[in-house]
Amino acid sequence: MHPMLNVAVKAARRAGSVIQRASLNLDAIRVEKKKHNDFVTEVDRAAEDAIISVILEAYPKHAILAEESGAKGMGSSEYEWIIDPIDGTTNFLHGHPQYAISIALAHKGQVQQAVVYDPNRNDLFTASRGVGAFLNDRRIRVSKRFMMNECVIGTGFPVSDQSYLDQYLGMLKDVIGKTAGVRREGAASLDLCNVACGRTEGFFELNLKPWDIAAGSLIVQEAGGIVTDPTGEQGWFESGDIVAGSPKVLAQLLHLLVPHVSK
């Protein structure tokens, strides 16, 4: 394992311990509302602090982009850690066991190392650029299914920003009509990992943040998948509009999504 990936794994497991201890008494957690349907808790902040502490202990001059504390040291280093301490905070608050810690390391703007850790299942997804993607040290690949009527597609609903809800519902209607089913589980990092390990054949969502998709996107790519925006271009990291899948499924999924992008 690459030394920087090893640090990311250590940080993710440290945060997982913080989160799982807190999950034993959800009623005691203080919750703040950042905006409509967008919550932050003291546990998010404690988990993020734990991650950053581990990273900066090993690499004190690296930059940080974290969901709750924002950007630190930007422009001072070629290395940038992109962190979501709890992807799926709403699930966490409801005791729904679908949330994860997401940590990515970018070098000169390109993600090189990725960790997504699901503390409930103790599932550790990792990837290093050019080396492959793994689930608990087992190599993973995207699904071999390519007939859309046999494929299951993951997605995420517009929750905090509903300005594009009609556009999304058009996409969803067409995807439901052509596939074996659609799943909305509430944690984009895990949705991407589900594509990477073949649990689903594709994924699409709009208006995500860099920390939602930085790690999961590399894991998909290293598992043999492709990541684009809904027009098939590469602006997904900047826009937050993302589509992922195996090459054959992605092409068919884009065919369903593109008509709604131009409206």
mmCIF file of C-alpha atoms in Angstrom:
data_model
loop_
_atom_site.group_PDB
_atom_site.id
_atom_site.type_symbol
_atom_site.label_atom_id
_atom_site.label_comp_id
_atom_site.label_asym_id
_atom_site.label_seq_id
_atom_site.Cartn_x
_atom_site.Cartn_y
_atom_site.Cartn_z
ATOM 1 C CA MET A 1 0.000 0.000 0.000
ATOM 2 C CA HIS A 2 1.276 3.468 -0.885
ATOM 3 C CA PRO A 3 2.447 5.330 2.256
ATOM 4 C CA MET A 4 0.005 8.194 1.654
ATOM 5 C CA LEU A 5 -2.858 5.747 1.163
ATOM 6 C CA ASN A 6 -1.842 4.045 4.389
ATOM 7 C CA VAL A 7 -2.174 7.382 6.209
ATOM 8 C CA ALA A 8 -5.626 7.884 4.671
ATOM 9 C CA VAL A 9 -6.714 4.441 5.878
ATOM 10 C CA LYS A 10 -5.451 5.186 9.386
ATOM 11 C CA ALA A 11 -7.341 8.499 9.371
ATOM 12 C CA ALA A 12 -10.546 6.874 8.106
ATOM 13 C CA ARG A 13 -10.471 4.188 10.760
ATOM 14 C CA ARG A 14 -9.805 6.787 13.455
ATOM 15 C CA ALA A 15 -12.854 8.757 12.297
ATOM 16 C CA GLY A 16 -14.891 5.555 12.098
ATOM 17 C CA SER A 17 -14.245 4.909 15.780
ATOM 18 C CA VAL A 18 -15.438 8.422 16.665
ATOM 19 C CA ILE A 19 -18.594 8.007 14.594
ATOM 20 C CA GLN A 20 -19.509 4.555 15.817
ATOM 21 C CA ARG A 21 -19.116 5.518 19.461
ATOM 22 C CA ALA A 22 -21.479 8.421 18.885
ATOM 23 C CA SER A 23 -23.963 6.179 17.061
ATOM 24 C CA LEU A 24 -24.659 4.356 20.318
ATOM 25 C CA ASN A 25 -26.529 7.410 21.654
ATOM 26 C CA LEU A 26 -27.962 9.342 18.723
ATOM 27 C CA ASP A 27 -30.401 11.285 20.910
ATOM 28 C CA ALA A 28 -27.494 13.030 22.645
ATOM 29 C CA ILE A 29 -25.996 14.433 19.426
ATOM 30 C CA ARG A 30 -26.276 18.178 18.846
ATOM 31 C CA VAL A 31 -27.472 18.985 15.333
ATOM 32 C CA GLU A 32 -27.215 22.240 13.374
ATOM 33 C CA LYS A 33 -28.910 23.069 10.085
ATOM 34 C CA LYS A 34 -26.608 24.549 7.432
ATOM 35 C CA LYS A 35 -29.431 25.002 4.937
ATOM 36 C CA HIS A 36 -32.603 23.199 3.858
ATOM 37 C CA ASN A 37 -32.140 19.450 4.469
ATOM 38 C CA ASP A 38 -28.395 19.914 5.031
ATOM 39 C CA PHE A 39 -27.267 19.077 8.551
ATOM 40 C CA VAL A 40 -24.021 19.075 10.502
ATOM 41 C CA THR A 41 -23.371 17.553 13.912
ATOM 42 C CA GLU A 42 -20.690 17.711 16.548
ATOM 43 C CA VAL A 43 -19.793 14.189 15.377
ATOM 44 C CA ASP A 44 -19.069 15.406 11.827
ATOM 45 C CA ARG A 45 -16.680 17.967 13.282
ATOM 46 C CA ALA A 46 -15.034 15.552 15.712
ATOM 47 C CA ALA A 47 -14.531 12.963 12.952
ATOM 48 C CA GLU A 48 -13.103 15.623 10.630
ATOM 49 C CA ASP A 49 -10.723 16.820 13.339
ATOM 50 C CA ALA A 50 -9.542 13.240 13.857
ATOM 51 C CA ILE A 51 -8.879 12.804 10.121
ATOM 52 C CA ILE A 52 -7.014 16.086 9.770
ATOM 53 C CA SER A 53 -4.927 15.370 12.883
ATOM 54 C CA VAL A 54 -3.712 12.055 11.468
ATOM 55 C CA ILE A 55 -2.957 13.566 8.059
ATOM 56 C CA LEU A 56 -1.118 16.649 9.303
ATOM 57 C CA GLU A 57 0.903 14.586 11.752
ATOM 58 C CA ALA A 58 2.305 12.712 8.764
ATOM 59 C CA TYR A 59 2.262 15.545 6.200
ATOM 60 C CA PRO A 60 2.148 18.894 8.020
ATOM 61 C CA LYS A 61 2.656 20.993 4.878
ATOM 62 C CA HIS A 62 -0.154 19.454 2.820
ATOM 63 C CA ALA A 63 -3.311 21.422 2.001
ATOM 64 C CA ILE A 64 -6.756 20.400 3.248
ATOM 65 C CA LEU A 65 -10.221 20.784 1.727
ATOM 66 C CA ALA A 66 -12.774 19.463 4.212
ATOM 67 C CA GLU A 67 -16.556 19.704 4.215
ATOM 68 C CA GLU A 68 -16.969 21.270 7.635
ATOM 69 C CA SER A 69 -13.777 23.291 8.212
ATOM 70 C CA GLY A 70 -13.191 24.370 4.630
ATOM 71 C CA ALA A 71 -9.853 24.991 2.917
ATOM 72 C CA LYS A 72 -6.512 25.236 4.687
ATOM 73 C CA GLY A 73 -3.094 25.799 3.156
ATOM 74 C CA MET A 74 -4.454 26.049 -0.375
ATOM 75 C CA GLY A 75 -1.778 27.135 -2.845
ATOM 76 C CA SER A 76 1.022 26.278 -0.436
ATOM 77 C CA SER A 77 1.399 22.640 -1.488
ATOM 78 C CA GLU A 78 1.039 20.455 -4.581
ATOM 79 C CA TYR A 79 -0.827 17.972 -2.372
ATOM 80 C CA GLU A 80 -4.439 18.473 -1.294
ATOM 81 C CA TRP A 81 -6.512 16.174 0.910
ATOM 82 C CA ILE A 82 -10.254 16.222 0.155
ATOM 83 C CA ILE A 83 -12.314 15.040 3.109
ATOM 84 C CA ASP A 84 -15.925 14.212 3.918
ATOM 85 C CA PRO A 85 -16.026 13.029 7.560
ATOM 86 C CA ILE A 86 -19.567 11.636 7.296
ATOM 87 C CA ASP A 87 -21.013 11.239 3.828
ATOM 88 C CA GLY A 88 -24.650 10.532 4.657
ATOM 89 C CA THR A 89 -25.134 12.599 7.818
ATOM 90 C CA THR A 90 -28.929 12.406 7.557
ATOM 91 C CA ASN A 91 -28.739 8.607 7.417
ATOM 92 C CA PHE A 92 -26.395 8.628 10.423
ATOM 93 C CA LEU A 93 -28.769 10.793 12.460
ATOM 94 C CA HIS A 94 -31.648 8.406 11.775
ATOM 95 C CA GLY A 95 -29.683 5.288 12.635
ATOM 96 C CA HIS A 96 -29.805 4.199 9.003
ATOM 97 C CA PRO A 97 -26.509 2.332 8.444
ATOM 98 C CA GLN A 98 -25.599 3.851 5.084
ATOM 99 C CA TYR A 99 -22.851 6.405 5.591
ATOM 100 C CA ALA A 100 -19.108 6.530 5.113
ATOM 101 C CA ILE A 101 -15.870 8.428 5.569
ATOM 102 C CA SER A 102 -14.412 9.661 2.267
ATOM 103 C CA ILE A 103 -10.773 10.763 1.925
ATOM 104 C CA ALA A 104 -8.929 11.555 -1.301
ATOM 105 C CA LEU A 105 -5.458 12.900 -1.989
ATOM 106 C CA ALA A 106 -4.924 15.044 -5.076
ATOM 107 C CA HIS A 107 -1.519 15.918 -6.495
ATOM 108 C CA LYS A 108 -1.441 18.931 -8.796
ATOM 109 C CA GLY A 109 -5.220 18.739 -9.061
ATOM 110 C CA GLN A 110 -5.475 15.042 -9.950
ATOM 111 C CA VAL A 111 -6.697 12.522 -7.380
ATOM 112 C CA GLN A 112 -4.027 9.882 -6.777
ATOM 113 C CA GLN A 113 -5.169 8.069 -3.616
ATOM 114 C CA ALA A 114 -8.659 7.286 -2.365
ATOM 115 C CA VAL A 115 -10.321 5.729 0.668
ATOM 116 C CA VAL A 116 -14.016 5.229 1.365
ATOM 117 C CA TYR A 117 -14.692 3.492 4.674
ATOM 118 C CA ASP A 118 -18.080 2.110 5.680
ATOM 119 C CA PRO A 119 -17.774 1.650 9.474
ATOM 120 C CA ASN A 120 -21.032 -0.288 9.789
ATOM 121 C CA ARG A 121 -19.930 -3.116 7.493
ATOM 122 C CA ASN A 122 -16.223 -2.554 8.124
ATOM 123 C CA ASP A 123 -15.872 -2.263 4.336
ATOM 124 C CA LEU A 124 -12.707 -0.464 3.301
ATOM 125 C CA PHE A 125 -12.575 0.651 -0.341
ATOM 126 C CA THR A 126 -9.187 1.886 -1.547
ATOM 127 C CA ALA A 127 -7.538 2.878 -4.788
ATOM 128 C CA SER A 128 -4.207 4.223 -6.016
ATOM 129 C CA ARG A 129 -4.024 5.668 -9.512
ATOM 130 C CA GLY A 130 -2.649 3.071 -11.909
ATOM 131 C CA VAL A 131 -2.661 0.304 -9.310
ATOM 132 C CA GLY A 132 -6.316 -0.763 -9.108
ATOM 133 C CA ALA A 133 -9.236 -0.643 -6.701
ATOM 134 C CA PHE A 134 -9.776 -2.889 -3.700
ATOM 135 C CA LEU A 135 -12.403 -3.830 -1.144
ATOM 136 C CA ASN A 136 -10.790 -5.146 2.049
ATOM 137 C CA ASP A 137 -7.625 -6.093 0.103
ATOM 138 C CA ARG A 138 -9.609 -7.906 -2.611
ATOM 139 C CA ARG A 139 -9.361 -6.536 -6.148
ATOM 140 C CA ILE A 140 -12.692 -5.254 -7.435
ATOM 141 C CA ARG A 141 -14.061 -4.665 -10.938
ATOM 142 C CA VAL A 142 -17.194 -3.085 -12.339
ATOM 143 C CA SER A 143 -20.111 -5.333 -13.297
ATOM 144 C CA LYS A 144 -20.052 -7.248 -16.582
ATOM 145 C CA ARG A 145 -23.781 -6.715 -17.156
ATOM 146 C CA PHE A 146 -24.540 -4.465 -20.089
ATOM 147 C CA MET A 147 -28.207 -5.046 -21.010
ATOM 148 C CA MET A 148 -29.959 -2.049 -19.461
ATOM 149 C CA ASN A 149 -33.062 -4.037 -18.544
ATOM 150 C CA GLU A 150 -30.803 -6.166 -16.310
ATOM 151 C CA CYS A 151 -28.954 -3.237 -14.728
ATOM 152 C CA VAL A 152 -29.505 -1.547 -11.377
ATOM 153 C CA ILE A 153 -28.614 2.154 -11.266
ATOM 154 C CA GLY A 154 -27.815 4.218 -8.197
ATOM 155 C CA THR A 155 -28.831 7.852 -7.857
ATOM 156 C CA GLY A 156 -29.291 10.707 -5.417
ATOM 157 C CA PHE A 157 -32.316 12.966 -5.147
ATOM 158 C CA PRO A 158 -32.102 16.785 -5.118
ATOM 159 C CA VAL A 159 -32.618 17.483 -1.424
ATOM 160 C CA SER A 160 -30.974 20.719 -0.279
ATOM 161 C CA ASP A 161 -31.223 22.481 -3.664
ATOM 162 C CA GLN A 162 -34.433 21.651 -5.490
ATOM 163 C CA SER A 163 -34.056 24.213 -8.277
ATOM 164 C CA TYR A 164 -33.279 21.450 -10.777
ATOM 165 C CA LEU A 165 -35.864 18.967 -9.460
ATOM 166 C CA ASP A 166 -37.921 18.901 -12.674
ATOM 167 C CA GLN A 167 -34.816 18.214 -14.767
ATOM 168 C CA TYR A 168 -33.814 15.411 -12.428
ATOM 169 C CA LEU A 169 -37.280 13.842 -12.379
ATOM 170 C CA GLY A 170 -37.201 13.649 -16.180
ATOM 171 C CA MET A 171 -33.900 11.793 -15.976
ATOM 172 C CA LEU A 172 -35.195 9.485 -13.260
ATOM 173 C CA LYS A 173 -38.362 8.624 -15.188
ATOM 174 C CA ASP A 174 -36.403 7.569 -18.272
ATOM 175 C CA VAL A 175 -33.858 5.561 -16.278
ATOM 176 C CA ILE A 176 -36.566 3.735 -14.324
ATOM 177 C CA GLY A 177 -38.295 2.861 -17.584
ATOM 178 C CA LYS A 178 -35.225 1.230 -19.123
ATOM 179 C CA THR A 179 -33.549 -0.575 -16.219
ATOM 180 C CA ALA A 180 -34.108 -3.315 -13.663
ATOM 181 C CA GLY A 181 -34.368 -0.732 -10.919
ATOM 182 C CA VAL A 182 -33.026 2.428 -9.329
ATOM 183 C CA ARG A 183 -31.594 2.716 -5.823
ATOM 184 C CA ARG A 184 -31.279 5.887 -3.734
ATOM 185 C CA GLU A 185 -29.265 5.183 -0.586
ATOM 186 C CA GLY A 186 -28.107 8.641 0.491
ATOM 187 C CA ALA A 187 -24.295 8.521 0.412
ATOM 188 C CA ALA A 188 -22.659 9.289 -2.937
ATOM 189 C CA SER A 189 -19.246 7.936 -1.946
ATOM 190 C CA LEU A 190 -20.758 4.516 -1.260
ATOM 191 C CA ASP A 191 -22.916 4.746 -4.390
ATOM 192 C CA LEU A 192 -19.742 5.123 -6.443
ATOM 193 C CA CYS A 193 -18.103 2.240 -4.599
ATOM 194 C CA ASN A 194 -21.162 0.099 -5.340
ATOM 195 C CA VAL A 195 -20.505 0.713 -9.033
ATOM 196 C CA ALA A 196 -16.834 -0.119 -8.578
ATOM 197 C CA CYS A 197 -17.497 -3.504 -7.000
ATOM 198 C CA GLY A 198 -20.415 -4.471 -9.246
ATOM 199 C CA ARG A 199 -23.270 -4.105 -6.775
ATOM 200 C CA THR A 200 -24.826 -1.634 -9.211
ATOM 201 C CA GLU A 201 -24.078 -1.028 -12.873
ATOM 202 C CA GLY A 202 -24.207 2.778 -12.889
ATOM 203 C CA PHE A 203 -24.791 5.932 -10.896
ATOM 204 C CA PHE A 204 -25.880 9.501 -11.568
ATOM 205 C CA GLU A 205 -26.455 12.543 -9.409
ATOM 206 C CA LEU A 206 -26.448 16.320 -9.787
ATOM 207 C CA ASN A 207 -24.924 19.160 -7.774
ATOM 208 C CA LEU A 208 -22.546 17.210 -5.582
ATOM 209 C CA LYS A 209 -19.494 18.660 -3.824
ATOM 210 C CA PRO A 210 -15.829 17.701 -4.391
ATOM 211 C CA TRP A 211 -15.647 15.844 -1.079
ATOM 212 C CA ASP A 212 -18.666 13.723 -2.072
ATOM 213 C CA ILE A 213 -17.050 12.374 -5.237
ATOM 214 C CA ALA A 214 -13.244 12.775 -5.133
ATOM 215 C CA ALA A 215 -12.452 9.402 -3.573
ATOM 216 C CA GLY A 216 -15.300 7.369 -5.066
ATOM 217 C CA SER A 217 -14.591 8.542 -8.604
ATOM 218 C CA LEU A 218 -11.011 7.244 -8.520
ATOM 219 C CA ILE A 219 -12.212 3.938 -7.069
ATOM 220 C CA VAL A 220 -14.642 3.571 -9.986
ATOM 221 C CA GLN A 221 -11.971 4.407 -12.553
ATOM 222 C CA GLU A 222 -9.449 2.002 -11.053
ATOM 223 C CA ALA A 223 -12.129 -0.718 -11.095
ATOM 224 C CA GLY A 224 -12.503 -0.328 -14.851
ATOM 225 C CA GLY A 225 -15.350 2.163 -14.911
ATOM 226 C CA ILE A 226 -15.721 5.583 -16.506
ATOM 227 C CA VAL A 227 -16.780 8.850 -14.878
ATOM 228 C CA THR A 228 -18.223 11.794 -16.849
ATOM 229 C CA ASP A 229 -20.784 14.544 -16.481
ATOM 230 C CA PRO A 230 -24.315 14.002 -17.917
ATOM 231 C CA THR A 231 -23.172 15.241 -21.335
ATOM 232 C CA GLY A 232 -20.290 12.749 -21.469
ATOM 233 C CA GLU A 233 -17.672 15.430 -20.819
ATOM 234 C CA GLN A 234 -15.094 15.764 -18.042
ATOM 235 C CA GLY A 235 -16.440 18.761 -16.146
ATOM 236 C CA TRP A 236 -18.009 16.636 -13.423
ATOM 237 C CA PHE A 237 -15.597 17.519 -10.627
ATOM 238 C CA GLU A 238 -16.232 21.235 -11.070
ATOM 239 C CA SER A 239 -19.994 21.030 -11.682
ATOM 240 C CA GLY A 240 -20.787 18.211 -9.272
ATOM 241 C CA ASP A 241 -22.985 16.617 -11.943
ATOM 242 C CA ILE A 242 -21.669 13.075 -12.245
ATOM 243 C CA VAL A 243 -22.387 9.840 -14.104
ATOM 244 C CA ALA A 244 -20.431 6.628 -13.535
ATOM 245 C CA GLY A 245 -20.547 3.087 -14.848
ATOM 246 C CA SER A 246 -18.866 0.420 -16.893
ATOM 247 C CA PRO A 247 -18.036 1.609 -20.439
ATOM 248 C CA LYS A 248 -21.028 -0.091 -22.105
ATOM 249 C CA VAL A 249 -23.520 0.880 -19.417
ATOM 250 C CA LEU A 250 -22.257 4.443 -19.208
ATOM 251 C CA ALA A 251 -22.870 5.023 -22.911
ATOM 252 C CA GLN A 252 -26.462 3.810 -22.594
ATOM 253 C CA LEU A 253 -27.049 5.777 -19.393
ATOM 254 C CA LEU A 254 -25.797 8.975 -21.019
ATOM 255 C CA HIS A 255 -28.194 8.365 -23.907
ATOM 256 C CA LEU A 256 -31.039 8.554 -21.387
ATOM 257 C CA LEU A 257 -29.702 11.589 -19.528
ATOM 258 C CA VAL A 258 -28.484 13.880 -22.312
ATOM 259 C CA PRO A 259 -31.942 14.922 -23.599
ATOM 260 C CA HIS A 260 -32.740 16.359 -20.173
ATOM 261 C CA VAL A 261 -29.487 18.293 -19.888
ATOM 262 C CA SER A 262 -30.234 20.457 -22.916
ATOM 263 C CA LYS A 263 -33.721 21.403 -21.755
#
